[in-house]
mmCIF file of C-alpha atoms in Angstrom:
data_model
loop_
_atom_site.group_PDB
_atom_site.id
_atom_site.type_symbol
_atom_site.label_atom_id
_atom_site.label_comp_id
_atom_site.label_asym_id
_atom_site.label_seq_id
_atom_site.Cartn_x
_atom_site.Cartn_y
_atom_site.Cartn_z
ATOM 1 C CA UNK A 512 -36.903 26.988 -71.253
ATOM 2 C CA UNK A 513 -38.370 29.846 -73.969
ATOM 3 C CA UNK A 514 -36.121 29.099 -76.444
ATOM 4 C CA UNK A 515 -36.875 25.338 -76.417
ATOM 5 C CA UNK A 516 -40.669 25.716 -76.455
ATOM 6 C CA UNK A 517 -40.003 28.343 -79.079
ATOM 7 C CA UNK A 518 -38.405 25.494 -81.107
ATOM 8 C CA UNK A 519 -41.007 23.034 -80.544
ATOM 9 C CA UNK A 520 -43.627 25.504 -81.769
ATOM 10 C CA UNK A 521 -41.737 26.015 -85.228
ATOM 11 C CA UNK A 522 -41.134 22.857 -85.616
ATOM 12 C CA UNK A 523 -44.433 21.541 -85.104
ATOM 13 C CA UNK A 524 -45.715 24.380 -87.667
ATOM 14 C CA UNK A 525 -43.487 22.942 -90.238
ATOM 15 C CA UNK A 526 -44.099 19.304 -89.718
ATOM 16 C CA UNK A 527 -48.256 20.268 -89.993
ATOM 17 C CA UNK A 528 -47.513 22.198 -93.446
ATOM 18 C CA UNK A 529 -45.611 18.829 -94.496
ATOM 19 C CA UNK A 530 -48.747 16.657 -93.539
ATOM 20 C CA UNK A 531 -50.893 19.303 -94.940
ATOM 21 C CA UNK A 532 -49.004 19.460 -98.734
ATOM 22 C CA UNK A 533 -49.859 15.833 -98.488
ATOM 23 C CA UNK A 534 -53.490 16.048 -99.244
ATOM 24 C CA UNK A 535 -53.143 19.607 -100.612
ATOM 25 C CA UNK A 536 -53.543 19.767 -104.314
ATOM 26 C CA UNK A 537 -55.132 18.188 -107.515
ATOM 27 C CA UNK A 538 -55.555 19.835 -111.066
ATOM 28 C CA UNK A 539 -57.690 22.740 -109.890
ATOM 29 C CA UNK A 540 -55.521 23.630 -107.034
ATOM 30 C CA UNK A 541 -58.530 23.016 -104.930
ATOM 31 C CA UNK A 542 -57.796 21.022 -101.038
ATOM 32 C CA UNK A 543 -58.400 17.575 -102.014
ATOM 33 C CA UNK A 544 -58.167 14.247 -99.550
ATOM 34 C CA UNK A 545 -55.694 11.434 -101.160
ATOM 35 C CA UNK A 546 -58.718 9.574 -102.745
ATOM 36 C CA UNK A 547 -60.015 12.745 -104.549
ATOM 37 C CA UNK A 548 -56.377 14.038 -105.876
ATOM 38 C CA UNK A 549 -56.096 9.937 -107.557
ATOM 39 C CA UNK A 550 -59.712 10.608 -108.626
ATOM 40 C CA UNK A 551 -59.337 13.806 -110.265
ATOM 41 C CA UNK A 552 -57.769 12.026 -113.103
ATOM 42 C CA UNK A 553 -58.671 9.205 -115.744
ATOM 43 C CA UNK A 554 -57.755 5.941 -115.074
ATOM 44 C CA UNK A 555 -53.956 5.403 -117.150
ATOM 45 C CA UNK A 556 -52.560 1.955 -118.899
ATOM 46 C CA UNK A 557 -50.063 1.445 -116.190
ATOM 47 C CA UNK A 558 -46.847 -0.879 -116.676
ATOM 48 C CA UNK A 559 -45.124 -2.900 -114.081
ATOM 49 C CA UNK A 560 -42.034 -0.722 -113.952
ATOM 50 C CA UNK A 561 -44.460 1.839 -112.534
ATOM 51 C CA UNK A 562 -46.557 -0.754 -110.343
ATOM 52 C CA UNK A 563 -42.619 -1.824 -108.803
ATOM 53 C CA UNK A 564 -42.143 1.829 -108.449
ATOM 54 C CA UNK A 565 -45.286 2.469 -106.720
ATOM 55 C CA UNK A 566 -44.775 -0.843 -104.471
ATOM 56 C CA UNK A 567 -41.048 0.651 -103.647
ATOM 57 C CA UNK A 568 -42.183 4.190 -102.923
ATOM 58 C CA UNK A 569 -45.212 2.627 -100.323
ATOM 59 C CA UNK A 570 -42.789 0.294 -98.550
ATOM 60 C CA UNK A 571 -39.634 3.178 -98.305
ATOM 61 C CA UNK A 572 -42.204 5.737 -96.684
ATOM 62 C CA UNK A 573 -43.239 2.602 -94.550
ATOM 63 C CA UNK A 574 -39.432 2.144 -93.569
ATOM 64 C CA UNK A 575 -39.249 6.131 -92.520
ATOM 65 C CA UNK A 576 -42.462 5.461 -90.459
ATOM 66 C CA UNK A 577 -41.225 2.616 -88.888
ATOM 67 C CA UNK A 578 -37.711 4.036 -88.004
ATOM 68 C CA UNK A 579 -38.991 7.254 -87.086
ATOM 69 C CA UNK A 580 -41.478 5.710 -84.388
ATOM 70 C CA UNK A 581 -38.619 3.595 -83.202
ATOM 71 C CA UNK A 582 -36.212 6.188 -82.591
ATOM 72 C CA UNK A 583 -39.015 8.674 -80.841
ATOM 73 C CA UNK A 584 -39.147 5.937 -78.493
ATOM 74 C CA UNK A 585 -35.785 5.722 -77.775
ATOM 75 C CA UNK A 586 -34.930 9.685 -77.882
ATOM 76 C CA UNK A 587 -38.260 11.216 -76.886
ATOM 77 C CA UNK A 588 -38.277 14.032 -79.532
ATOM 78 C CA UNK A 589 -41.235 15.074 -80.871
ATOM 79 C CA UNK A 590 -40.167 15.452 -83.853
ATOM 80 C CA UNK A 591 -39.466 11.739 -84.564
ATOM 81 C CA UNK A 592 -43.224 10.959 -83.784
ATOM 82 C CA UNK A 593 -44.505 13.957 -85.714
ATOM 83 C CA UNK A 594 -42.480 13.097 -88.588
ATOM 84 C CA UNK A 595 -43.595 9.231 -88.359
ATOM 85 C CA UNK A 596 -47.364 10.383 -88.207
ATOM 86 C CA UNK A 597 -46.749 12.233 -91.688
ATOM 87 C CA UNK A 598 -44.997 9.493 -92.873
ATOM 88 C CA UNK A 599 -48.288 7.405 -92.255
ATOM 89 C CA UNK A 600 -50.181 10.148 -93.929
ATOM 90 C CA UNK A 601 -47.823 9.528 -97.216
ATOM 91 C CA UNK A 602 -48.721 5.788 -97.054
ATOM 92 C CA UNK A 603 -52.143 6.883 -97.027
ATOM 93 C CA UNK A 604 -51.548 8.956 -99.940
ATOM 94 C CA UNK A 605 -49.931 5.910 -101.810
ATOM 95 C CA UNK A 606 -52.840 3.254 -100.902
ATOM 96 C CA UNK A 607 -55.134 5.331 -102.643
ATOM 97 C CA UNK A 608 -53.431 4.684 -106.090
ATOM 98 C CA UNK A 609 -53.258 0.739 -105.030
ATOM 99 C CA UNK A 610 -57.061 1.102 -104.313
ATOM 100 C CA UNK A 611 -57.794 2.886 -107.834
ATOM 101 C CA UNK A 612 -56.027 0.214 -109.444
ATOM 102 C CA UNK A 613 -57.318 -2.566 -107.794
ATOM 103 C CA UNK A 614 -53.295 -3.453 -106.986
ATOM 104 C CA UNK A 615 -52.632 -5.529 -103.414
ATOM 105 C CA UNK A 616 -50.099 -2.881 -101.121
ATOM 106 C CA UNK A 617 -47.435 -4.494 -99.121
ATOM 107 C CA UNK A 618 -48.180 -5.250 -95.845
ATOM 108 C CA UNK A 619 -47.869 -2.471 -93.185
ATOM 109 C CA UNK A 620 -46.830 -4.425 -90.261
ATOM 110 C CA UNK A 621 -43.907 -2.190 -88.623
ATOM 111 C CA UNK A 622 -40.276 -3.418 -89.554
ATOM 112 C CA UNK A 623 -41.621 -6.033 -92.133
ATOM 113 C CA UNK A 624 -40.929 -5.542 -95.997
ATOM 114 C CA UNK A 625 -41.803 -7.085 -99.508
ATOM 115 C CA UNK A 626 -38.303 -5.905 -100.881
ATOM 116 C CA UNK A 627 -35.013 -7.461 -99.429
ATOM 117 C CA UNK A 628 -33.097 -4.237 -99.387
ATOM 118 C CA UNK A 629 -35.224 -2.313 -97.443
ATOM 119 C CA UNK A 630 -35.746 -4.960 -95.004
ATOM 120 C CA UNK A 631 -31.662 -5.157 -94.687
ATOM 121 C CA UNK A 632 -31.572 -1.504 -94.646
ATOM 122 C CA UNK A 633 -34.013 -1.300 -91.533
ATOM 123 C CA UNK A 634 -31.894 -3.477 -89.483
ATOM 124 C CA UNK A 635 -28.871 -1.329 -90.218
ATOM 125 C CA UNK A 636 -30.269 1.699 -90.065
ATOM 126 C CA UNK A 637 -32.016 1.375 -86.753
ATOM 127 C CA UNK A 638 -28.724 0.379 -85.079
ATOM 128 C CA UNK A 639 -27.033 3.718 -86.554
ATOM 129 C CA UNK A 640 -30.227 5.288 -84.879
ATOM 130 C CA UNK A 641 -29.745 4.103 -81.777
ATOM 131 C CA UNK A 642 -26.242 4.950 -81.174
ATOM 132 C CA UNK A 643 -26.883 8.676 -80.350
ATOM 133 C CA UNK A 644 -29.276 11.764 -80.759
ATOM 134 C CA UNK A 645 -27.145 13.462 -82.886
ATOM 135 C CA UNK A 646 -26.743 10.203 -85.239
ATOM 136 C CA UNK A 647 -30.943 9.470 -84.943
ATOM 137 C CA UNK A 648 -31.104 13.032 -86.521
ATOM 138 C CA UNK A 649 -28.819 12.922 -88.997
ATOM 139 C CA UNK A 650 -30.280 9.992 -90.151
ATOM 140 C CA UNK A 651 -33.383 11.346 -90.560
ATOM 141 C CA UNK A 652 -31.907 14.067 -92.823
ATOM 142 C CA UNK A 653 -30.138 11.340 -94.879
ATOM 143 C CA UNK A 654 -33.529 9.424 -95.586
ATOM 144 C CA UNK A 655 -35.879 12.575 -96.650
ATOM 145 C CA UNK A 656 -32.799 13.155 -98.774
ATOM 146 C CA UNK A 657 -33.046 9.559 -100.298
ATOM 147 C CA UNK A 658 -36.989 10.109 -100.278
ATOM 148 C CA UNK A 659 -36.633 12.895 -102.281
ATOM 149 C CA UNK A 660 -34.195 11.863 -104.526
ATOM 150 C CA UNK A 661 -36.446 8.436 -105.412
ATOM 151 C CA UNK A 662 -39.534 10.390 -105.438
ATOM 152 C CA UNK A 663 -38.140 12.540 -108.619
ATOM 153 C CA UNK A 664 -37.106 9.626 -110.210
ATOM 154 C CA UNK A 665 -39.785 7.572 -110.121
ATOM 155 C CA UNK A 666 -42.131 10.941 -111.332
ATOM 156 C CA UNK A 667 -40.303 10.653 -114.590
ATOM 157 C CA UNK A 668 -42.109 8.274 -116.413
ATOM 158 C CA UNK A 669 -45.328 8.143 -114.046
ATOM 159 C CA UNK A 670 -48.962 8.734 -115.291
ATOM 160 C CA UNK A 671 -50.289 11.869 -114.072
ATOM 161 C CA UNK A 672 -52.076 10.491 -111.156
ATOM 162 C CA UNK A 673 -48.917 8.932 -109.597
ATOM 163 C CA UNK A 674 -47.120 11.986 -110.323
ATOM 164 C CA UNK A 675 -49.620 14.605 -108.307
ATOM 165 C CA UNK A 676 -49.156 11.749 -105.545
ATOM 166 C CA UNK A 677 -45.410 12.027 -105.380
ATOM 167 C CA UNK A 678 -45.081 15.416 -105.998
ATOM 168 C CA UNK A 679 -47.068 16.492 -102.758
ATOM 169 C CA UNK A 680 -44.839 13.598 -100.715
ATOM 170 C CA UNK A 681 -42.116 15.449 -102.219
ATOM 171 C CA UNK A 682 -43.209 18.656 -100.848
ATOM 172 C CA UNK A 683 -43.992 16.739 -97.488
ATOM 173 C CA UNK A 684 -40.648 15.070 -97.142
ATOM 174 C CA UNK A 685 -38.835 18.860 -98.097
ATOM 175 C CA UNK A 686 -40.582 19.990 -95.019
ATOM 176 C CA UNK A 687 -39.349 16.867 -93.166
ATOM 177 C CA UNK A 688 -35.813 17.636 -94.111
ATOM 178 C CA UNK A 689 -36.014 21.158 -93.027
ATOM 179 C CA UNK A 690 -37.549 20.279 -89.234
ATOM 180 C CA UNK A 691 -34.659 17.886 -89.124
ATOM 181 C CA UNK A 692 -31.907 20.748 -90.011
ATOM 182 C CA UNK A 693 -33.628 22.761 -87.618
ATOM 183 C CA UNK A 694 -33.950 20.621 -84.785
ATOM 184 C CA UNK A 695 -30.035 19.255 -85.138
ATOM 185 C CA UNK A 696 -29.072 22.599 -85.045
ATOM 186 C CA UNK A 697 -31.279 23.516 -82.137
ATOM 187 C CA UNK A 698 -29.977 20.400 -80.367
ATOM 188 C CA UNK A 699 -25.948 21.733 -81.122
ATOM 189 C CA UNK A 700 -27.087 24.612 -79.633
ATOM 190 C CA UNK A 701 -28.539 23.461 -76.756
ATOM 191 C CA UNK A 702 -25.280 21.037 -75.815
ATOM 192 C CA UNK A 703 -22.730 24.346 -76.850
ATOM 193 C CA UNK A 704 -25.020 26.493 -73.949
ATOM 194 C CA UNK A 705 -24.800 23.344 -71.566
ATOM 195 C CA UNK A 706 -20.874 22.949 -72.284
ATOM 196 C CA UNK A 707 -20.557 26.905 -71.623
ATOM 197 C CA UNK A 708 -22.698 26.624 -68.551
ATOM 198 C CA UNK A 709 -20.770 23.662 -67.063
ATOM 199 C CA UNK A 710 -17.054 25.456 -68.018
ATOM 200 C CA UNK A 711 -18.802 28.812 -66.519
ATOM 201 C CA UNK A 712 -19.434 26.495 -62.860
ATOM 202 C CA UNK A 713 -16.146 24.903 -62.813
ATOM 203 C CA UNK A 714 -14.423 28.227 -62.957
ATOM 204 C CA UNK A 715 -16.704 29.441 -60.266
ATOM 205 C CA UNK A 716 -15.805 26.099 -57.950
ATOM 206 C CA UNK A 717 -12.343 26.838 -58.653
ATOM 207 C CA UNK A 718 -12.194 30.342 -57.889
ATOM 208 C CA UNK A 719 -14.357 29.165 -54.509
ATOM 209 C CA UNK A 720 -12.056 26.802 -53.611
ATOM 210 C CA UNK A 721 -8.762 29.215 -54.048
ATOM 211 C CA UNK A 722 -10.406 31.455 -51.634
ATOM 212 C CA UNK A 723 -10.381 29.016 -48.850
#
């Protein structure tokens, strides 16, 4: 029980840091809200490709939020609920860019996406995550790795305010990945301990039976 409580506390700290990064730094490295971060920069001329990238990243963060919320309900692991809440913070950070440039952001309704590929991915990924607790945690790791890769890609040609938000989201996703790896490792350890205890109990029962 002590090990489990320690694990949950460490995981909660990692997730707290992940959310904090989303709101952490502007040009002067001061603590800022998402709105403060984007407003620390001038308004740039943005291209259709940069707008499309922003829309995609918003819906990708939403995909993670929706999946983690559903998997939290299914498996009752605090990591999924905490990271789902963090993904909502990521969406808020991206929404600040939509507001700054007077762009229409995609709907936030769970499970609904303008991007057809993400809509299809939601159903497929959810089915995978519902197979088992282990599958759900592996899915979480895959999503965070993909998110980090996509953020690195869209940052390349993005204006400075976009880059600032994307960089903070990337740092948050790296913390999410660390949390999922930690929980996965602890879950494997707990299953190993349970198997060891079960084997010990079976041996004890066999010894008792042999003495009868």
